[in-house]
Amino acid sequence: VTKHVLDGVDVLSPGSLQYTEVDGVGVCVGRTASGDLFAIEDECPHEAASLSDGELIGDEVECPLHASRFDVRTGEVRCLPARVPARTFPVELVDGVAWVNV
Ligand code: FES
């Protein structure tokens, strides 16, 4: 499924996170400080907190509940207590509009 999630690239400033839903799947979309867009599963694989409510630190998103960190490009766990990686999704800009593939 491909879904248009943002009306313009300016909506996401560097360092920001935004929740969206694609086909029933919660997705956390964001932009790193270096300007790269990413899309990662919103539900933390540890105990289901919303990663969109967390904080982006470099290329890692920190869960607001127990501070696990995940690499936003690969979903890899960078900091415990989570042990299971988060899913990530391709996101691309088409004519200034972001699309997420779930
Ligand atoms: S719910 Fe995210 S680290 Fe526990």
Tab-separated table of N, CA, C and O and ligand atoms in Angstrom:
chain	number	residue	atom	x	y	z
A	1	VAL	N	0.849	-1.197	0.000
A	1	VAL	CA	0.000	0.000	0.000
A	1	VAL	C	0.879	1.239	0.000
A	1	VAL	O	1.835	1.317	0.759
A	2	THR	N	0.552	2.167	-0.830
A	2	THR	CA	1.266	3.435	-0.845
A	2	THR	C	0.305	4.512	-0.395
A	2	THR	O	-0.832	4.558	-0.845
A	3	LYS	N	0.763	5.347	0.481
A	3	LYS	CA	-0.135	6.403	0.942
A	3	LYS	C	0.568	7.740	1.009
A	3	LYS	O	1.678	7.841	1.495
A	4	HIS	N	-0.133	8.722	0.527
A	4	HIS	CA	0.352	10.080	0.647
A	4	HIS	C	0.154	10.519	2.081
A	4	HIS	O	-0.940	10.422	2.614
A	5	VAL	N	1.194	10.959	2.739
A	5	VAL	CA	1.030	11.313	4.140
A	5	VAL	C	1.224	12.783	4.459
A	5	VAL	O	0.747	13.257	5.470
A	6	LEU	N	1.908	13.496	3.641
A	6	LEU	CA	2.205	14.883	3.978
A	6	LEU	C	1.950	15.779	2.779
A	6	LEU	O	2.226	15.403	1.652
A	7	ASP	N	1.466	16.974	3.032
A	7	ASP	CA	1.134	17.867	1.930
A	7	ASP	C	2.351	18.571	1.360
A	7	ASP	O	2.320	19.057	0.250
A	8	GLY	N	3.401	18.634	2.129
A	8	GLY	CA	4.570	19.308	1.604
A	8	GLY	C	5.790	18.968	2.421
A	8	GLY	O	5.680	18.611	3.580
A	9	VAL	N	6.932	19.039	1.827
A	9	VAL	CA	8.148	18.661	2.540
A	9	VAL	C	8.401	19.566	3.737
A	9	VAL	O	9.002	19.156	4.716
A	10	ASP	N	7.917	20.803	3.673
A	10	ASP	CA	8.173	21.738	4.762
A	10	ASP	C	7.435	21.370	6.033
A	10	ASP	O	7.729	21.872	7.105
A	11	VAL	N	6.429	20.498	5.899
A	11	VAL	CA	5.648	20.100	7.071
A	11	VAL	C	6.554	19.442	8.111
A	11	VAL	O	6.367	19.596	9.299
A	12	LEU	N	7.545	18.717	7.634
A	12	LEU	CA	8.448	18.025	8.544
A	12	LEU	C	9.777	18.760	8.614
A	12	LEU	O	10.600	18.647	7.726
A	13	SER	N	9.978	19.469	9.675
A	13	SER	CA	11.260	20.138	9.825
A	13	SER	C	12.263	19.125	10.371
A	13	SER	O	11.875	18.129	10.990
A	14	PRO	N	13.551	19.348	10.168
A	14	PRO	CA	14.552	18.411	10.660
A	14	PRO	C	14.379	18.152	12.155
A	14	PRO	O	14.149	19.074	12.926
A	15	GLY	N	14.450	16.895	12.535
A	15	GLY	CA	14.325	16.530	13.939
A	15	GLY	C	12.910	16.258	14.379
A	15	GLY	O	12.674	15.888	15.526
A	16	SER	N	11.941	16.412	13.463
A	16	SER	CA	10.554	16.237	13.881
A	16	SER	C	10.028	14.830	13.586
A	16	SER	O	10.562	14.106	12.759
A	17	LEU	N	8.970	14.463	14.294
A	17	LEU	CA	8.313	13.164	14.134
A	17	LEU	C	6.828	13.413	13.944
A	17	LEU	O	6.264	14.322	14.547
A	18	GLN	N	6.192	12.604	13.103
A	18	GLN	CA	4.763	12.760	12.878
A	18	GLN	C	4.094	11.405	12.749
A	18	GLN	O	4.591	10.530	12.040
A	19	TYR	N	2.962	11.260	13.443
A	19	TYR	CA	2.216	9.987	13.365
A	19	TYR	C	1.316	9.993	12.150
A	19	TYR	O	0.679	10.993	11.835
A	20	THR	N	1.248	8.861	11.467
A	20	THR	CA	0.260	8.683	10.413
A	20	THR	C	-0.149	7.217	10.407
A	20	THR	O	0.470	6.383	11.077
A	21	GLU	N	-1.217	6.918	9.692
A	21	GLU	CA	-1.677	5.542	9.632
A	21	GLU	C	-1.782	5.142	8.180
A	21	GLU	O	-2.336	5.881	7.357
A	22	VAL	N	-1.216	4.013	7.833
A	22	VAL	CA	-1.283	3.513	6.464
A	22	VAL	C	-1.891	2.123	6.513
A	22	VAL	O	-1.292	1.204	7.055
A	23	ASP	N	-3.114	1.999	5.990
A	23	ASP	CA	-3.779	0.702	5.956
A	23	ASP	C	-3.847	0.039	7.336
A	23	ASP	O	-3.565	-1.154	7.476
A	24	GLY	N	-4.172	0.817	8.343
A	24	GLY	CA	-4.324	0.274	9.693
A	24	GLY	C	-3.019	0.121	10.462
A	24	GLY	O	-3.029	-0.292	11.612
A	25	VAL	N	-1.919	0.449	9.822
A	25	VAL	CA	-0.624	0.337	10.492
A	25	VAL	C	-0.150	1.732	10.904
A	25	VAL	O	-0.076	2.641	10.072
A	26	GLY	N	0.121	1.907	12.189
A	26	GLY	CA	0.624	3.189	12.666
A	26	GLY	C	2.073	3.366	12.236
A	26	GLY	O	2.884	2.466	12.389
A	27	VAL	N	2.367	4.515	11.667
A	27	VAL	CA	3.716	4.784	11.170
A	27	VAL	C	4.203	6.121	11.727
A	27	VAL	O	3.455	7.096	11.782
A	28	CYS	N	5.437	6.121	12.156
A	28	CYS	CA	6.085	7.342	12.624
A	28	CYS	C	6.981	7.836	11.482
A	28	CYS	O	7.931	7.161	11.098
A	29	VAL	N	6.624	8.999	10.937
A	29	VAL	CA	7.390	9.568	9.827
A	29	VAL	C	8.203	10.727	10.372
A	29	VAL	O	7.727	11.481	11.230
A	30	GLY	N	9.408	10.864	9.919
A	30	GLY	CA	10.225	11.963	10.422
A	30	GLY	C	11.319	12.349	9.460
A	30	GLY	O	11.462	11.787	8.371
A	31	ARG	N	12.060	13.333	9.904
A	31	ARG	CA	13.175	13.830	9.109
A	31	ARG	C	14.359	14.023	10.051
A	31	ARG	O	14.239	14.657	11.096
A	32	THR	N	15.483	13.437	9.667
A	32	THR	CA	16.658	13.562	10.531
A	32	THR	C	17.238	14.968	10.395
A	32	THR	O	16.894	15.720	9.488
A	33	ALA	N	18.153	15.286	11.303
A	33	ALA	CA	18.778	16.603	11.267
A	33	ALA	C	19.509	16.816	9.955
A	33	ALA	O	19.633	17.944	9.463
A	34	SER	N	19.971	15.713	9.346
A	34	SER	CA	20.663	15.870	8.061
A	34	SER	C	19.690	15.908	6.881
A	34	SER	O	20.103	15.984	5.730
A	35	GLY	N	18.378	15.867	7.170
A	35	GLY	CA	17.391	16.094	6.120
A	35	GLY	C	16.780	14.844	5.512
A	35	GLY	O	15.928	14.949	4.630
A	36	ASP	N	17.197	13.656	5.973
A	36	ASP	CA	16.655	12.426	5.393
A	36	ASP	C	15.286	12.085	5.973
A	36	ASP	O	15.092	12.091	7.178
A	37	LEU	N	14.354	11.769	5.082
A	37	LEU	CA	13.042	11.313	5.520
A	37	LEU	C	13.129	9.846	5.902
A	37	LEU	O	13.907	9.092	5.324
A	38	PHE	N	12.315	9.441	6.864
A	38	PHE	CA	12.255	8.020	7.221
A	38	PHE	C	10.848	7.688	7.694
A	38	PHE	O	10.049	8.580	8.019
A	39	ALA	N	10.532	6.398	7.701
A	39	ALA	CA	9.244	5.917	8.207
A	39	ALA	C	9.506	4.638	8.975
A	39	ALA	O	10.086	3.686	8.454
A	40	ILE	N	9.089	4.625	10.233
A	40	ILE	CA	9.321	3.474	11.101
A	40	ILE	C	8.003	3.142	11.793
A	40	ILE	O	7.182	4.043	12.048
A	41	GLU	N	7.799	1.860	12.060
A	41	GLU	CA	6.599	1.418	12.762
A	41	GLU	C	6.403	2.271	14.011
A	41	GLU	O	7.342	2.468	14.785
A	42	ASP	N	5.176	2.776	14.216
A	42	ASP	CA	4.958	3.665	15.359
A	42	ASP	C	4.946	2.921	16.686
A	42	ASP	O	5.384	3.456	17.707
A	43	GLU	N	4.438	1.690	16.663
A	43	GLU	CA	4.291	0.936	17.913
A	43	GLU	C	5.633	0.344	18.334
A	43	GLU	O	6.206	-0.494	17.640
A	44	CYS	N	6.097	0.748	19.496
A	44	CYS	CA	7.367	0.228	20.000
A	44	CYS	C	7.259	-1.286	20.190
A	44	CYS	O	6.307	-1.765	20.814
A	45	PRO	N	8.218	-2.055	19.677
A	45	PRO	CA	8.163	-3.515	19.805
A	45	PRO	C	8.328	-3.989	21.250
A	45	PRO	O	8.117	-5.154	21.542
A	46	HIS	N	8.690	-3.101	22.155
A	46	HIS	CA	8.855	-3.494	23.556
A	46	HIS	C	7.500	-3.597	24.246
A	46	HIS	O	7.028	-4.681	24.517
A	47	GLU	N	6.840	-2.465	24.503
A	47	GLU	CA	5.526	-2.529	25.138
A	47	GLU	C	4.540	-1.563	24.519
A	47	GLU	O	3.696	-0.971	25.197
A	48	ALA	N	4.679	-1.383	23.216
A	48	ALA	CA	3.657	-0.714	22.407
A	48	ALA	C	3.456	0.780	22.637
A	48	ALA	O	2.402	1.314	22.305
A	49	ALA	N	4.431	1.480	23.175
A	49	ALA	CA	4.300	2.938	23.247
A	49	ALA	C	4.399	3.502	21.830
A	49	ALA	O	4.852	2.831	20.907
A	50	SER	N	3.967	4.752	21.678
A	50	SER	CA	3.996	5.386	20.361
A	50	SER	C	5.336	6.099	20.148
A	50	SER	O	5.650	7.067	20.835
A	51	LEU	N	6.095	5.611	19.180
A	51	LEU	CA	7.407	6.225	18.938
A	51	LEU	C	7.283	7.669	18.446
A	51	LEU	O	8.202	8.467	18.615
A	52	SER	N	6.134	8.018	17.863
A	52	SER	CA	5.926	9.405	17.417
A	52	SER	C	5.953	10.378	18.585
A	52	SER	O	6.186	11.568	18.405
A	53	ASP	N	5.674	9.859	19.790
A	53	ASP	CA	5.715	10.705	20.985
A	53	ASP	C	7.112	10.738	21.594
A	53	ASP	O	7.329	11.350	22.638
A	54	GLY	N	8.026	10.043	20.973
A	54	GLY	CA	9.392	9.991	21.475
A	54	GLY	C	10.228	11.143	20.946
A	54	GLY	O	9.706	12.174	20.535
A	55	GLU	N	11.517	10.902	20.961
A	55	GLU	CA	12.431	11.975	20.580
A	55	GLU	C	13.415	11.448	19.543
A	55	GLU	O	13.866	10.306	19.631
A	56	LEU	N	13.721	12.292	18.587
A	56	LEU	CA	14.696	11.898	17.579
A	56	LEU	C	16.065	12.412	18.010
A	56	LEU	O	16.252	13.613	18.245
A	57	ILE	N	16.997	11.484	18.129
A	57	ILE	CA	18.352	11.848	18.554
A	57	ILE	C	19.304	11.329	17.490
A	57	ILE	O	19.537	10.122	17.389
A	58	GLY	N	19.804	12.212	16.671
A	58	GLY	CA	20.631	11.785	15.542
A	58	GLY	C	19.802	10.923	14.609
A	58	GLY	O	18.719	11.331	14.177
A	59	ASP	N	20.273	9.717	14.340
A	59	ASP	CA	19.539	8.792	13.478
A	59	ASP	C	18.783	7.757	14.290
A	59	ASP	O	18.439	6.691	13.795
A	60	GLU	N	18.533	8.070	15.557
A	60	GLU	CA	17.824	7.126	16.421
A	60	GLU	C	16.578	7.779	17.014
A	60	GLU	O	16.609	8.952	17.381
A	61	VAL	N	15.497	6.978	17.102
A	61	VAL	CA	14.308	7.470	17.784
A	61	VAL	C	14.278	6.809	19.152
A	61	VAL	O	14.513	5.611	19.284
A	62	GLU	N	14.031	7.628	20.165
A	62	GLU	CA	13.992	7.118	21.534
A	62	GLU	C	12.550	6.979	21.981
A	62	GLU	O	11.761	7.927	21.898
A	63	CYS	N	12.193	5.792	22.460
A	63	CYS	CA	10.837	5.522	22.936
A	63	CYS	C	10.548	6.364	24.184
A	63	CYS	O	11.397	6.441	25.074
A	64	PRO	N	9.330	6.963	24.254
A	64	PRO	CA	9.009	7.815	25.400
A	64	PRO	C	8.790	7.033	26.692
A	64	PRO	O	8.833	7.612	27.774
A	65	LEU	N	8.566	5.709	26.583
A	65	LEU	CA	8.207	4.961	27.787
A	65	LEU	C	9.417	4.412	28.561
A	65	LEU	O	9.572	4.680	29.747
A	66	HIS	N	10.263	3.638	27.895
A	66	HIS	CA	11.411	3.054	28.608
A	66	HIS	C	12.733	3.389	27.940
A	66	HIS	O	13.755	2.757	28.199
A	67	ALA	N	12.688	4.331	27.012
A	67	ALA	CA	13.911	4.878	26.401
A	67	ALA	C	14.726	3.901	25.541
A	67	ALA	O	15.926	4.104	25.361
A	68	SER	N	14.075	2.863	25.016
A	68	SER	CA	14.767	2.072	24.002
A	68	SER	C	15.035	2.982	22.810
A	68	SER	O	14.280	3.921	22.563
A	69	ARG	N	16.095	2.675	22.088
A	69	ARG	CA	16.367	3.459	20.882
A	69	ARG	C	16.442	2.553	19.671
A	69	ARG	O	16.970	1.446	19.746
A	70	PHE	N	15.935	3.065	18.546
A	70	PHE	CA	15.937	2.314	17.295
A	70	PHE	C	16.562	3.168	16.193
A	70	PHE	O	16.316	4.375	16.111
A	71	ASP	N	17.343	2.504	15.359
A	71	ASP	CA	17.899	3.167	14.180
A	71	ASP	C	16.732	3.436	13.224
A	71	ASP	O	16.024	2.500	12.832
A	72	VAL	N	16.505	4.686	12.853
A	72	VAL	CA	15.329	5.005	12.041
A	72	VAL	C	15.452	4.498	10.601
A	72	VAL	O	14.458	4.405	9.888
A	73	ARG	N	16.671	4.173	10.162
A	73	ARG	CA	16.838	3.690	8.790
A	73	ARG	C	16.644	2.186	8.688
A	73	ARG	O	16.142	1.668	7.703
A	74	THR	N	17.030	1.455	9.758
A	74	THR	CA	16.974	-0.012	9.697
A	74	THR	C	16.014	-0.619	10.713
A	74	THR	O	15.636	-1.775	10.598
A	75	GLY	N	15.626	0.136	11.737
A	75	GLY	CA	14.766	-0.379	12.801
A	75	GLY	C	15.523	-1.140	13.881
A	75	GLY	O	14.958	-1.567	14.877
A	76	GLU	N	16.818	-1.294	13.663
A	76	GLU	CA	17.684	-2.022	14.598
A	76	GLU	C	17.643	-1.416	16.009
A	76	GLU	O	17.600	-0.191	16.168
A	77	VAL	N	17.667	-2.294	17.024
A	77	VAL	CA	17.690	-1.831	18.413
A	77	VAL	C	19.083	-1.285	18.721
A	77	VAL	O	20.084	-1.964	18.515
A	78	ARG	N	19.128	-0.058	19.222
A	78	ARG	CA	20.407	0.558	19.580
A	78	ARG	C	20.568	0.700	21.086
A	78	ARG	O	21.646	0.995	21.581
A	79	CYS	N	19.438	0.569	21.802
A	79	CYS	CA	19.496	0.695	23.250
A	79	CYS	C	18.371	-0.135	23.854
A	79	CYS	O	17.236	-0.052	23.402
A	80	LEU	N	18.686	-0.950	24.845
A	80	LEU	CA	17.693	-1.777	25.528
A	80	LEU	C	16.748	-0.874	26.324
A	80	LEU	O	17.071	0.286	26.520
A	81	PRO	N	15.581	-1.369	26.770
A	81	PRO	CA	15.226	-2.770	26.981
A	81	PRO	C	14.635	-3.509	25.768
A	81	PRO	O	14.494	-4.731	25.833
A	82	ALA	N	14.252	-2.819	24.694
A	82	ALA	CA	13.696	-3.558	23.549
A	82	ALA	C	14.758	-4.498	22.990
A	82	ALA	O	15.950	-4.189	23.009
A	83	ARG	N	14.305	-5.660	22.511
A	83	ARG	CA	15.232	-6.615	21.897
A	83	ARG	C	14.844	-6.903	20.456
A	83	ARG	O	15.659	-7.339	19.657
A	84	VAL	N	13.562	-6.657	20.161
A	84	VAL	CA	13.063	-6.928	18.812
A	84	VAL	C	13.129	-5.634	17.995
A	84	VAL	O	12.701	-4.586	18.473
A	85	PRO	N	13.667	-5.682	16.790
A	85	PRO	CA	13.748	-4.467	15.987
A	85	PRO	C	12.374	-3.966	15.552
A	85	PRO	O	11.404	-4.728	15.533
A	86	ALA	N	12.290	-2.696	15.206
A	86	ALA	CA	11.052	-2.119	14.680
A	86	ALA	C	11.071	-2.248	13.156
A	86	ALA	O	12.142	-2.253	12.547
A	87	ARG	N	9.904	-2.350	12.550
A	87	ARG	CA	9.856	-2.401	11.086
A	87	ARG	C	10.068	-0.993	10.534
A	87	ARG	O	9.624	-0.010	11.127
A	88	THR	N	10.714	-0.924	9.410
A	88	THR	CA	10.844	0.371	8.737
A	88	THR	C	10.216	0.243	7.355
A	88	THR	O	10.060	-0.872	6.837
A	89	PHE	N	9.841	1.379	6.789
A	89	PHE	CA	9.156	1.376	5.501
A	89	PHE	C	9.816	2.374	4.553
A	89	PHE	O	10.300	3.422	4.994
A	90	PRO	N	9.783	2.057	3.260
A	90	PRO	CA	10.333	3.005	2.295
A	90	PRO	C	9.472	4.274	2.261
A	90	PRO	O	8.247	4.195	2.323
A	91	VAL	N	10.119	5.401	2.209
A	91	VAL	CA	9.391	6.667	2.073
A	91	VAL	C	10.110	7.480	1.013
A	91	VAL	O	11.337	7.491	0.941
A	92	GLU	N	9.338	8.099	0.143
A	92	GLU	CA	9.986	8.888	-0.905
A	92	GLU	C	9.214	10.165	-1.170
A	92	GLU	O	8.020	10.270	-0.897
A	93	LEU	N	9.925	11.107	-1.728
A	93	LEU	CA	9.311	12.371	-2.087
A	93	LEU	C	9.002	12.356	-3.574
A	93	LEU	O	9.856	12.047	-4.396
A	94	VAL	N	7.761	12.658	-3.911
A	94	VAL	CA	7.366	12.769	-5.312
A	94	VAL	C	6.740	14.141	-5.480
A	94	VAL	O	5.704	14.431	-4.882
A	95	ASP	N	7.384	14.991	-6.253
A	95	ASP	CA	6.909	16.362	-6.452
A	95	ASP	C	6.629	17.069	-5.130
A	95	ASP	O	5.602	17.724	-4.956
A	96	GLY	N	7.522	16.891	-4.187
A	96	GLY	CA	7.401	17.606	-2.923
A	96	GLY	C	6.409	16.998	-1.963
A	96	GLY	O	6.085	17.582	-0.927
A	97	VAL	N	5.886	15.804	-2.280
A	97	VAL	CA	4.924	15.136	-1.399
A	97	VAL	C	5.529	13.813	-0.936
A	97	VAL	O	6.104	13.079	-1.735
A	98	ALA	N	5.410	13.525	0.354
A	98	ALA	CA	5.989	12.295	0.892
A	98	ALA	C	5.007	11.128	0.770
A	98	ALA	O	3.826	11.273	1.049
A	99	TRP	N	5.506	9.974	0.348
A	99	TRP	CA	4.700	8.752	0.221
A	99	TRP	C	5.381	7.657	1.024
A	99	TRP	O	6.598	7.502	0.963
A	100	VAL	N	4.562	6.890	1.755
A	100	VAL	CA	5.095	5.780	2.544
A	100	VAL	C	4.554	4.476	1.948
A	100	VAL	O	3.376	4.377	1.619
A	101	ASN	N	5.406	3.494	1.810
A	101	ASN	CA	4.994	2.174	1.322
A	101	ASN	C	4.973	1.196	2.496
A	101	ASN	O	6.018	0.954	3.094
A	102	VAL	N	3.789	0.678	2.806
A	102	VAL	CA	3.671	-0.287	3.906
A	102	VAL	C	3.373	-1.661	3.319
A	102	VAL	O	2.495	-1.788	2.486
B	1	FES	S1	7.546	0.567	25.308
B	1	FES	FE1	9.210	1.354	24.186
B	1	FES	S2	10.905	0.855	25.381
B	1	FES	FE2	9.270	0.028	26.475
